[in-house]
GROMACS .gro file of C-alpha atoms in nm:
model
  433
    1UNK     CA    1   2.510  -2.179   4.689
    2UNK     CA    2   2.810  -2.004   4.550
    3UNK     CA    3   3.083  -1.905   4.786
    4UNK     CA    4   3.243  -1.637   4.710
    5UNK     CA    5   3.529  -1.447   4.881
    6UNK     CA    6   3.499  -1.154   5.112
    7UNK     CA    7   3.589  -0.773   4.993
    8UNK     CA    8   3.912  -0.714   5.182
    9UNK     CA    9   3.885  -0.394   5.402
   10UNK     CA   10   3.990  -0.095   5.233
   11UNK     CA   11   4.029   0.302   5.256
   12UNK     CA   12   3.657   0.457   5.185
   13UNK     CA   13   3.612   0.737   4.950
   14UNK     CA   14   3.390   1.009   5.190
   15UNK     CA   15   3.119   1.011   4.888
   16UNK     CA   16   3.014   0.879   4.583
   17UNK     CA   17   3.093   1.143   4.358
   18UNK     CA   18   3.155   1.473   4.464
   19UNK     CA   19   2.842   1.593   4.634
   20UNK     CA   20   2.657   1.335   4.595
   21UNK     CA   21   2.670   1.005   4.873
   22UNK     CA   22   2.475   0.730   4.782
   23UNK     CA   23   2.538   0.558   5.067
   24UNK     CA   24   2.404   0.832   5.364
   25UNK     CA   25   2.055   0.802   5.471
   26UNK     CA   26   2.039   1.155   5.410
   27UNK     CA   27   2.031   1.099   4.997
   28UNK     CA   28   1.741   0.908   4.976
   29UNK     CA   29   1.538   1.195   5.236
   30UNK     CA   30   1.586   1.421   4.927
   31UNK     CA   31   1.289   1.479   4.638
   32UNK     CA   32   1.312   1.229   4.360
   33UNK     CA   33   1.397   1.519   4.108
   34UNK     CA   34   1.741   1.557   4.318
   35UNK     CA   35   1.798   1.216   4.303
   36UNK     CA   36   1.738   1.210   3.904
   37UNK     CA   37   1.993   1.475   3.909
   38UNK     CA   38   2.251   1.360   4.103
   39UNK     CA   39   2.207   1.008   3.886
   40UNK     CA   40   2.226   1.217   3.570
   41UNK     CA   41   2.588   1.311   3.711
   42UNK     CA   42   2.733   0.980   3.786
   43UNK     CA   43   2.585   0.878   3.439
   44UNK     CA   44   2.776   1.174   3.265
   45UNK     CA   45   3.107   1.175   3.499
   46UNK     CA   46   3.139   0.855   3.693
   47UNK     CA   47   2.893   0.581   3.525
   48UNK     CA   48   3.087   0.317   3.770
   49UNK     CA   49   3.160   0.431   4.117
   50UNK     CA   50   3.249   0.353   4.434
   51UNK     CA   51   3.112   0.398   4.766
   52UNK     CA   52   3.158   0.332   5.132
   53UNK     CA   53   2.923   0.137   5.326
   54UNK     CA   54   2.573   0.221   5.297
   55UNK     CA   55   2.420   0.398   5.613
   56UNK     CA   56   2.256   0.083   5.785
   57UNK     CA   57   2.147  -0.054   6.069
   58UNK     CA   58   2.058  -0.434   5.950
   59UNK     CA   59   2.428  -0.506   6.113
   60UNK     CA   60   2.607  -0.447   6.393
   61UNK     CA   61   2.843  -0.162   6.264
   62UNK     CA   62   3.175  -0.383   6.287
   63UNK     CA   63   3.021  -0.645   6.012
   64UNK     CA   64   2.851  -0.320   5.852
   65UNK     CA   65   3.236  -0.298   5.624
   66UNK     CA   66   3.170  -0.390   5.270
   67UNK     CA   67   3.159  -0.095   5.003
   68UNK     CA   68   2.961  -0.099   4.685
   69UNK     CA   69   3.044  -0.010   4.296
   70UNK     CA   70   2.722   0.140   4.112
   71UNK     CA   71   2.605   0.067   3.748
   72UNK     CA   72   2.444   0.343   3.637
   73UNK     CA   73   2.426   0.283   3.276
   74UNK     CA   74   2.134   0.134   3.083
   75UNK     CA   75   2.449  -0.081   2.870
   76UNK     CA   76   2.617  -0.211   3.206
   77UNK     CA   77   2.299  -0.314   3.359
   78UNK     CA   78   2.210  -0.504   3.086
   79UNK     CA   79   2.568  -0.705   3.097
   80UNK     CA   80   2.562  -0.777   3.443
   81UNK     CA   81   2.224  -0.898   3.457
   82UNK     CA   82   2.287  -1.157   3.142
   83UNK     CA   83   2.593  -1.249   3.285
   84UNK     CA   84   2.504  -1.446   3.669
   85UNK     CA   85   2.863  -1.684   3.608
   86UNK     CA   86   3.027  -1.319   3.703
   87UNK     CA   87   2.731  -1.123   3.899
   88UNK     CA   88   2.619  -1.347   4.179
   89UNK     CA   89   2.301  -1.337   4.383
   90UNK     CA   90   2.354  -1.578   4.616
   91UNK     CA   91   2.539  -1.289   4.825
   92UNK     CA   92   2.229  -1.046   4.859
   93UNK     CA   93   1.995  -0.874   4.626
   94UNK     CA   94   1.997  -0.533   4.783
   95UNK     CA   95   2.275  -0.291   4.901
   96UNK     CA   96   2.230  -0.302   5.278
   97UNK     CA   97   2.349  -0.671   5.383
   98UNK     CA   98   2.100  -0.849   5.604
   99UNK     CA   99   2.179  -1.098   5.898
  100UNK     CA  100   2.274  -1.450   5.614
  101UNK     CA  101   1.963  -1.638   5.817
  102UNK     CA  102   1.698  -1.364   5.764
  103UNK     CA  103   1.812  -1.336   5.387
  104UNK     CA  104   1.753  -1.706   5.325
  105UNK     CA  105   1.417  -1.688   5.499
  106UNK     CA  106   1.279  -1.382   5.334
  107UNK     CA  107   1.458  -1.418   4.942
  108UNK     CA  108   1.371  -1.753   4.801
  109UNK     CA  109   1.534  -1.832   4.464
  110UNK     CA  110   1.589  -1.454   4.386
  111UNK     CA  111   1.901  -1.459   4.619
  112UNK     CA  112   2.041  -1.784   4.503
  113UNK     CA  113   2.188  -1.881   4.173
  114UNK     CA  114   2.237  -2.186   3.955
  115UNK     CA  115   2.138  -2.478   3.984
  116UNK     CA  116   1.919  -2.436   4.286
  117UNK     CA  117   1.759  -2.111   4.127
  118UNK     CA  118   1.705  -2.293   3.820
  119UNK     CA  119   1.486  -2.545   4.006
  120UNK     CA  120   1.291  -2.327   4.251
  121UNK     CA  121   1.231  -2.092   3.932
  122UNK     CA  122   1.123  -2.388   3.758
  123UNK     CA  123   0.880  -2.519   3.994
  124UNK     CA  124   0.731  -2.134   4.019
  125UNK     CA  125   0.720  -2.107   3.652
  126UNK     CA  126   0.504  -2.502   3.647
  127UNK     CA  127   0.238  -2.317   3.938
  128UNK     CA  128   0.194  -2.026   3.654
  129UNK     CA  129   0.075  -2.250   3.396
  130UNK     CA  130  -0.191  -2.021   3.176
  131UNK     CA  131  -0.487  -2.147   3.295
  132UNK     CA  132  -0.395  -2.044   3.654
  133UNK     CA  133  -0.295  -1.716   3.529
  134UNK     CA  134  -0.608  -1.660   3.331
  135UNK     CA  135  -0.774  -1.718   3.678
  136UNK     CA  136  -0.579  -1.452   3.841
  137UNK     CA  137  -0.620  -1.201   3.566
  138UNK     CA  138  -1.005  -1.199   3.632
  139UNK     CA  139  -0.949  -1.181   3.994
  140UNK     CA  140  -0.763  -0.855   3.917
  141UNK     CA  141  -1.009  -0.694   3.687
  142UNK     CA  142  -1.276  -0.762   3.944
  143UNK     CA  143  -1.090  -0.613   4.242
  144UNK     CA  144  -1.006  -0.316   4.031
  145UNK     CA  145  -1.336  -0.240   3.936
  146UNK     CA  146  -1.460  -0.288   4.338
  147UNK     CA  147  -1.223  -0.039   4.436
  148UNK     CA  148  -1.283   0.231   4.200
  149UNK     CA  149  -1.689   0.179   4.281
  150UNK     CA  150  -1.610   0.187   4.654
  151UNK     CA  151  -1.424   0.538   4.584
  152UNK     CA  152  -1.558   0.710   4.259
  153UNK     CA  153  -1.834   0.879   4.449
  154UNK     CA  154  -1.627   1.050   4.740
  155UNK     CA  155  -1.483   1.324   4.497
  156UNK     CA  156  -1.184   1.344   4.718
  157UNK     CA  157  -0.965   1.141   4.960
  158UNK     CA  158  -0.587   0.941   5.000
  159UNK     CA  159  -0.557   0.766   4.697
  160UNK     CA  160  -0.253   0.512   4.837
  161UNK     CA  161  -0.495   0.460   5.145
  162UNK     CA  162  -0.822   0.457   4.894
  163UNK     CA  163  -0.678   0.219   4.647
  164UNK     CA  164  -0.258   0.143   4.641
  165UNK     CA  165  -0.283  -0.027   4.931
  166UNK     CA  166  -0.626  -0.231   4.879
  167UNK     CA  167  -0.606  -0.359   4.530
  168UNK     CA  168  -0.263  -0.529   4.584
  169UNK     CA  169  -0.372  -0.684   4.926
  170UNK     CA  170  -0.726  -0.828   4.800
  171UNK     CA  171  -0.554  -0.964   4.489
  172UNK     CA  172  -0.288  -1.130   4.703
  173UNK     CA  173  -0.562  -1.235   4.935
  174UNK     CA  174  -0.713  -1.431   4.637
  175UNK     CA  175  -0.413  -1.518   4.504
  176UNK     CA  176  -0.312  -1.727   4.816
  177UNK     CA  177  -0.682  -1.790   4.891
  178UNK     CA  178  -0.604  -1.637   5.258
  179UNK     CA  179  -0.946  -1.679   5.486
  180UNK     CA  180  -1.096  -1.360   5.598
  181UNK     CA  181  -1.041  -1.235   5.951
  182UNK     CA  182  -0.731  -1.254   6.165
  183UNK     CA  183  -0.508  -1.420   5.938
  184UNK     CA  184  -0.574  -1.232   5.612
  185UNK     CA  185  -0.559  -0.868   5.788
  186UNK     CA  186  -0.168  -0.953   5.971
  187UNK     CA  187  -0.060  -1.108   5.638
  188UNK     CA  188  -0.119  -0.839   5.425
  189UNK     CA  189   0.032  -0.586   5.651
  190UNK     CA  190   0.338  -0.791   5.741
  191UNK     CA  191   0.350  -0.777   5.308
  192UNK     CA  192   0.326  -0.406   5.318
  193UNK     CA  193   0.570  -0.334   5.582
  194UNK     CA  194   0.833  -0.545   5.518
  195UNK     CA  195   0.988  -0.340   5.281
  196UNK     CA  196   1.018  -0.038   5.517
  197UNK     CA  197   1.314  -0.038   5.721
  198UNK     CA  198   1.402   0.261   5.613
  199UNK     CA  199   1.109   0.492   5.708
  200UNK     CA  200   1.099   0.605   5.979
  201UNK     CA  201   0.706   0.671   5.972
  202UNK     CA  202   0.647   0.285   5.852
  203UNK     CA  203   0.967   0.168   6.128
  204UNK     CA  204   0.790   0.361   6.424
  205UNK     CA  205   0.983   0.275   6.762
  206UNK     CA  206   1.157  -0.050   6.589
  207UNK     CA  207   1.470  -0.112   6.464
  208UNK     CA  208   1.487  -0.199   6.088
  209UNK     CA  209   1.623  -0.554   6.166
  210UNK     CA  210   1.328  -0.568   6.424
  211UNK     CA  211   1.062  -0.484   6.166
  212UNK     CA  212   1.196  -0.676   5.847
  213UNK     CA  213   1.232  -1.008   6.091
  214UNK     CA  214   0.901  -0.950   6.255
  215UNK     CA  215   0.726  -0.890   5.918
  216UNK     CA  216   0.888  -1.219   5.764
  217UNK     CA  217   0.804  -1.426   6.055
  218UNK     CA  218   0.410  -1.319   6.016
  219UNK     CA  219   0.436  -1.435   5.669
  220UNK     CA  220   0.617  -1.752   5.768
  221UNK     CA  221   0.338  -1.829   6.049
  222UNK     CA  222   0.046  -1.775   5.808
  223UNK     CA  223   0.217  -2.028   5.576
  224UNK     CA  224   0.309  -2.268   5.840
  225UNK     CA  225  -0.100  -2.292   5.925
  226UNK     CA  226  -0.235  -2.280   5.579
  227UNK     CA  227   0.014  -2.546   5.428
  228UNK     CA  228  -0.166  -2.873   5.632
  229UNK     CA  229  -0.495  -2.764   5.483
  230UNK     CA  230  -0.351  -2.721   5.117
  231UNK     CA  231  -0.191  -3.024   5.102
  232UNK     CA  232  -0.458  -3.212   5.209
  233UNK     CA  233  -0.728  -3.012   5.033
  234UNK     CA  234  -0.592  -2.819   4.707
  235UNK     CA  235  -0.804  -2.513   4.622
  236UNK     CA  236  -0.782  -2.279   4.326
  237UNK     CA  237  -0.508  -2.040   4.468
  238UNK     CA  238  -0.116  -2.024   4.407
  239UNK     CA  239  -0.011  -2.181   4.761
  240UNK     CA  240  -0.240  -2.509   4.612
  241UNK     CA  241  -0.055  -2.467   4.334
  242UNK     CA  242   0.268  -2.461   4.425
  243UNK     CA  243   0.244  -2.724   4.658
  244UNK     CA  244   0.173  -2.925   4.374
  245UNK     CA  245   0.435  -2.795   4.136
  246UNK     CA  246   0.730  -2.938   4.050
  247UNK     CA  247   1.061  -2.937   3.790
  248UNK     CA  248   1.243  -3.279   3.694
  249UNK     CA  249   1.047  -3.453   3.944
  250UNK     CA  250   1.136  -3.192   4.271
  251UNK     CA  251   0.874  -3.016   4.500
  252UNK     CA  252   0.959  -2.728   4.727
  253UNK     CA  253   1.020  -2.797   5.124
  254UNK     CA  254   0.826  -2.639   5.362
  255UNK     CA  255   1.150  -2.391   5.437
  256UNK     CA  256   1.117  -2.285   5.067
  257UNK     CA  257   0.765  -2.271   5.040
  258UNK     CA  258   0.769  -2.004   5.336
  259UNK     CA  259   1.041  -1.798   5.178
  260UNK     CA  260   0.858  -1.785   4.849
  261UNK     CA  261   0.562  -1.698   5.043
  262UNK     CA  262   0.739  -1.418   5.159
  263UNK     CA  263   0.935  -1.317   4.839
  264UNK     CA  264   0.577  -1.293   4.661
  265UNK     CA  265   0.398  -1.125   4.946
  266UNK     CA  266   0.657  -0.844   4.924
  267UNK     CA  267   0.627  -0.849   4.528
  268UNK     CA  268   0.230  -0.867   4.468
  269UNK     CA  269   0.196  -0.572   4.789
  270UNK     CA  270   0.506  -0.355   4.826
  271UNK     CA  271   0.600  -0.281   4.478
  272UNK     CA  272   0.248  -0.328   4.281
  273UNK     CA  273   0.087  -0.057   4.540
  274UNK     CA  274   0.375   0.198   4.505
  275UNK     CA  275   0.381   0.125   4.110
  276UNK     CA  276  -0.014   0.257   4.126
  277UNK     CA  277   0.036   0.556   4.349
  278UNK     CA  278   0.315   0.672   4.118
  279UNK     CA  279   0.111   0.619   3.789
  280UNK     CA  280  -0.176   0.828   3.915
  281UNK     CA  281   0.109   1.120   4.067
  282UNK     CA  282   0.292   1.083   3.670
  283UNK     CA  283  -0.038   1.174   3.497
  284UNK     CA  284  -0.150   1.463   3.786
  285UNK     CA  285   0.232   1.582   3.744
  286UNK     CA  286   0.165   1.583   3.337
  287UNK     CA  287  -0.208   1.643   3.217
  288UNK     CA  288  -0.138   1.652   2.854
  289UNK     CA  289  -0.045   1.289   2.867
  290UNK     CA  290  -0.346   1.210   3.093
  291UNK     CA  291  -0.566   1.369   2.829
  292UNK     CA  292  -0.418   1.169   2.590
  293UNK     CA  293  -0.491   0.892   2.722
  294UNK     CA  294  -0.839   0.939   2.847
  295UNK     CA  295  -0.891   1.002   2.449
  296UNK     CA  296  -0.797   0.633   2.365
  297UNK     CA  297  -0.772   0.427   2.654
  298UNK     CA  298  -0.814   0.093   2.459
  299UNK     CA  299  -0.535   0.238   2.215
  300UNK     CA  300  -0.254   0.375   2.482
  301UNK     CA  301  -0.293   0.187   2.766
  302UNK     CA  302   0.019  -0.071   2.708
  303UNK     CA  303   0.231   0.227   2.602
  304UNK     CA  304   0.107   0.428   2.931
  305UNK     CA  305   0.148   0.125   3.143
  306UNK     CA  306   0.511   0.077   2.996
  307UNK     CA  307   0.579   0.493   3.060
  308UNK     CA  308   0.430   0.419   3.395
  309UNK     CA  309   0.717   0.130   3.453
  310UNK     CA  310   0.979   0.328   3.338
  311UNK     CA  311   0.882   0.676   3.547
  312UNK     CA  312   0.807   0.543   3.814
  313UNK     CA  313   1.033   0.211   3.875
  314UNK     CA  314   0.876  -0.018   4.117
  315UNK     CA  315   1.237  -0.117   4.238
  316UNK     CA  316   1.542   0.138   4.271
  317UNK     CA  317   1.789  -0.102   4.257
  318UNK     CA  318   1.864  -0.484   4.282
  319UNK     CA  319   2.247  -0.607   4.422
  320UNK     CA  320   2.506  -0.838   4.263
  321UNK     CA  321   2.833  -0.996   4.408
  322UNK     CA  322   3.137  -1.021   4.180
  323UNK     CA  323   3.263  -1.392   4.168
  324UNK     CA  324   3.572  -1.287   3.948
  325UNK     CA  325   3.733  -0.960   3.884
  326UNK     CA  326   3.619  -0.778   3.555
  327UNK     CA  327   3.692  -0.458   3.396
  328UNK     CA  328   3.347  -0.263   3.368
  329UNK     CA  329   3.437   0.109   3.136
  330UNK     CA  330   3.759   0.198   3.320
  331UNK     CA  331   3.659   0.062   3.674
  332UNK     CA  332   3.817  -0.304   3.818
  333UNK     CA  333   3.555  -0.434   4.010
  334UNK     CA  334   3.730  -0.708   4.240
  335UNK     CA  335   3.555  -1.095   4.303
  336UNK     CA  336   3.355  -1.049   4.609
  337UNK     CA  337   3.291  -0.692   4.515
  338UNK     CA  338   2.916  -0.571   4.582
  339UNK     CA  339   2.780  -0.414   4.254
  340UNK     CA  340   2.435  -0.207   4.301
  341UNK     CA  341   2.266  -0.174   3.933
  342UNK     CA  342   2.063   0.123   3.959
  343UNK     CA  343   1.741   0.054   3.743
  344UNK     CA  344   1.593   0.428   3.838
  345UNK     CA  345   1.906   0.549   3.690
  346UNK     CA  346   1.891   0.347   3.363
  347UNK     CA  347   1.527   0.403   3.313
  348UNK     CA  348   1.658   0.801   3.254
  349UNK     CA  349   1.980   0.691   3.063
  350UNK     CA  350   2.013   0.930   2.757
  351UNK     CA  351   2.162   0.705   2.535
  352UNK     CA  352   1.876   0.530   2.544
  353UNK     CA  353   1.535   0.745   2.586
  354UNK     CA  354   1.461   1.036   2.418
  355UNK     CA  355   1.392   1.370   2.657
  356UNK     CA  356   1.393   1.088   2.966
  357UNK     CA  357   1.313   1.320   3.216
  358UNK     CA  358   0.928   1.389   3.069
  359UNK     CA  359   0.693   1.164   3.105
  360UNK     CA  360   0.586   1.085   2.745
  361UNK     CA  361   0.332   0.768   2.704
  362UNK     CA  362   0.373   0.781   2.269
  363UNK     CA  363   0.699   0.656   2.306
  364UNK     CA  364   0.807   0.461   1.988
  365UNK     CA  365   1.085   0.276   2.221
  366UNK     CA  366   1.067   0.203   2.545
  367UNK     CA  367   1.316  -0.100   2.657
  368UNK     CA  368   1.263   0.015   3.019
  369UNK     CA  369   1.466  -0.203   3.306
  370UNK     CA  370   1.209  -0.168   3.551
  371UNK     CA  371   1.166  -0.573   3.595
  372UNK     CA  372   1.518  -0.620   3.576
  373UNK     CA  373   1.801  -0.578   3.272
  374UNK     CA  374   1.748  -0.945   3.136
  375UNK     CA  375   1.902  -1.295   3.240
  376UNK     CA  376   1.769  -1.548   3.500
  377UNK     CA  377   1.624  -1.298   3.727
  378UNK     CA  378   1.433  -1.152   3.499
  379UNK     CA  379   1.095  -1.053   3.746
  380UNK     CA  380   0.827  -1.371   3.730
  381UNK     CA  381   0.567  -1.130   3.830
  382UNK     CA  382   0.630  -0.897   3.506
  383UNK     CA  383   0.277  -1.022   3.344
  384UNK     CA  384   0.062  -0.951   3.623
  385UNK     CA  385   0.207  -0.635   3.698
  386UNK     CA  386   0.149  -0.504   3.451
  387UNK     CA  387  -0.215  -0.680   3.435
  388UNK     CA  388  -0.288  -0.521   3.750
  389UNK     CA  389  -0.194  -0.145   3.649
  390UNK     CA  390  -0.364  -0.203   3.281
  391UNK     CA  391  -0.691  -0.259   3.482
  392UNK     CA  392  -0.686  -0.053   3.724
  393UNK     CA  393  -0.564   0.259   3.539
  394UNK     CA  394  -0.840   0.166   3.269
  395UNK     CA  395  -1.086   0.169   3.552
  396UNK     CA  396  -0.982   0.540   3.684
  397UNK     CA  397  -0.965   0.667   3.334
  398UNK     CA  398  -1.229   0.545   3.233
  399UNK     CA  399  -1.444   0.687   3.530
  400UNK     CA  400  -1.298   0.950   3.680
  401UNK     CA  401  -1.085   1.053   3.434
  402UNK     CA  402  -1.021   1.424   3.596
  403UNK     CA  403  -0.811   1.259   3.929
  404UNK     CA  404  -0.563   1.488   4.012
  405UNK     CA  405  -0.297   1.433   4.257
  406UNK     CA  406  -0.087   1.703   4.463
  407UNK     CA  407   0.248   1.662   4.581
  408UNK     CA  408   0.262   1.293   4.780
  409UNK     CA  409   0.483   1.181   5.100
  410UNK     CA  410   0.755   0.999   4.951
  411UNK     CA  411   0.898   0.673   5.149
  412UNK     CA  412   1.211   0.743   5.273
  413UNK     CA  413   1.398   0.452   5.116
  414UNK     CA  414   1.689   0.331   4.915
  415UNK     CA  415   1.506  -0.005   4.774
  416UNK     CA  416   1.167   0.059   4.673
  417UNK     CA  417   1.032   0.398   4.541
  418UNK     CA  418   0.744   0.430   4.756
  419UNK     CA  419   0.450   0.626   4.813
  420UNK     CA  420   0.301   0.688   5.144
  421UNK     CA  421   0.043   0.872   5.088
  422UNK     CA  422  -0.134   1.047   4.761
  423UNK     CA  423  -0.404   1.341   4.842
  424UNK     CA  424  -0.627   1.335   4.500
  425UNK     CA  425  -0.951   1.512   4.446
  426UNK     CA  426  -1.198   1.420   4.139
  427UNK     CA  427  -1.554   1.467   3.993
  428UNK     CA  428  -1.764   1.247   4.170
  429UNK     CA  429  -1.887   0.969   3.903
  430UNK     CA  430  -2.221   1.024   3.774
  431UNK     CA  431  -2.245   1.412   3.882
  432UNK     CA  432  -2.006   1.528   3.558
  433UNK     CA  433  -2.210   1.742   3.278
   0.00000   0.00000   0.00000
């Protein structure tokens, strides 16, 4: 693990950047086109900047005292993701800090860095050999053809509710070959909470410390009862296999087994569901392109998935930790410095995308940071993401193509850009002339 030294206290601008305050709650309550704005702002006037401590209540507010500088830039994001000797994750991957024991217990090898992410990534990377992953690919296409049987006919109805939040949990389900009943139903929504601290319609009457732990524990006790049974009898399903995986002759213990439980559970449900919701809310928002692609599926469905990615962007941000001062444009970012790299804001960077703020799925170029900017934590779960939104938006195209969506209920959140809920209505399949 890489020790680094701690950001000595210091005199807190009272924003961001003028107006805008990336660090209140109150920000991320606003509509994502005031969001793009603001980000268009810092991008054009203040590409690295500063902020106080982000609004949170994962720590007592007397360890709550570390500040964050924000990469806005498509360029800077790139550097600091290529470059994990100066931009450590071993710190923290998002811009609240959590409680040091609940981040080793819910990040696996995505908060760590070299060499101990280099094994854990290795042993992951041995479990995805392509024979497994030609497995889950069918699993996908099947689930995503269920769904859209299940719900074709109703003409109307929640489409996060309907579909987002299904397809990712019966995929995950088969991917980690969970038994029916009891166990599969609390693991897949301990996955689809865990991620919502800050809602307060997913949080309820908890604390966000109280959810996030609860949710990770749920995860940890379904792996802690299903890891006696895969040892001893391996199935066809990616706990089996990693079990059995292993890099330079190392296996993962049963403490990293349970955190990449976790880490995947979040990844395969949280961001996968969200990614759908907003793909369906893109192509209501712009019908040309939807009628483009209905035209040609089989011939625009990459580039629409890719538009999709770069729209919507499954993840806001991920977090760094400076382990040596650098210079980034004009700003000195100090060793043990947080540094938040924004990928919503670089997926809109005009330097690199033409007209970013339309949703266009012809685009020529689209080098889109919506897995991450590059480097050793590049996102394992790129390939199946985008599996899983190439089927199912083939599926709804293909038979219902006339799905339109009205204006959804955003997740309140600074991490993920979620979805709650989606009201669509559609032709019924089989009753269009």
């Amino acid at each position: 693990m890489t020790t680094l030294p701690e950001t000595s206290p210091q005199t807190f601008p009272e924003t961001t950047h003028g107006h805008i305050d990336l660090s209140a709650r109150e920000f991320w309550t606003k509509p994502p086109a005031e969001r793009d704005a603001a980000f268009e702002v810092l991008r054009r006037e203040n590409p690295v900047a500063w902020s106080r401590p982000a609004d949170s209540d994962l720590l007592p507010p007397e360890q709550n005292l570390r500040g964050f500088w924000s990469l806005t830039k498509h360029e800077d994001i790139r550097f600091a993701s290529r470059h994990p000797e100066i931009f450590s994750s071993a710190q923290g991957i998002t811009m609240e800090d959590f409680p040091r024991e609940i981040l080793m217990m819910s990040q696996s090898f995505i908060a760590m860095d070299a060499p101990r992410h280099t094994q854990l990534r290795g042993i992951t990377l041995d479990a995805f050999k392509p024979r497994n992953m030609r497995r889950l690919q069918s699993w996908i296409q099947g689930h995503a053809r269920d769904l859209v049987s299940e719900m074709s006919h109703l003409g109307e109805g929640d489409f996060v509710e309907l579909v987002s939040v299904k397809l990712p949990g019966r995929i995950f389900g088969s991917f980690f070959g969970l038994p029916p009943g009891e166990i599969h139903e609390k693991t897949i929504s301990a996955a689809q909470r865990t991620l919502g601290w800050t809602d307060p319609e997913v949080r309820g009457d908890l604390t966000a410390i109280e959810l996030f732990a609860g949710a990770v524990m749920d995860l940890h006790e379904t792996v802690t009862t299903l890891l006696p049974e895969r040892r001893a009898n391996p199935g066809d399903d990616l706990l089996s296999w990693m079990v059995q995986a292993e890099f330079d002759g190392e296996k993962m213990t049963d403490d990293e087994l349970k955190a990449f439980f976790t880490l995947l559970a979040v990844a395969a449900n949280d961001t996968t569901r969200h990614a759908s919701a907003q793909a369906i809310y893109a192509f209501s928002q712009f019908p040309a392109q939807r009628d483009l692609l209905v035209a040609d599926i089989g011939g625009r469905i990459d580039a629409a998935v890719e538009e999709v990615l770069r729209w919507g962007s499954p993840l806001l941000h991920m977090r760094r930790t400076a382990t040596q001062d650098v210079t980034i444009r004009d700003k000195e970012i100090k060793a043990g410095d947080k540094v938040v790299l924004w990928y919503i804001s670089a997926n809109r960077d005009e330097d690199v995308f033409e007209d970013p703020m339309t949703f266009d799925i012809t685009r020529k170029s689209n080098p889109h940071l919506a897995f991450g900017g590059g480097g050793p934590h590049f996102c394992l779960g790129a390939a199946l993401a985008r599996t899983m939104l190439r089927s199912l938006l083939t599926e709804v195209y293909t038979r219902i193509p006339d799905i339109t969506a009205t204006e959804p209920n955003f997740q309140v959140a600074n991490f993920i850009n979620g979805i709650n809920s989606l009201p669509a209505t559609w032709t019924p399949e089989g009753t269009r002339v």
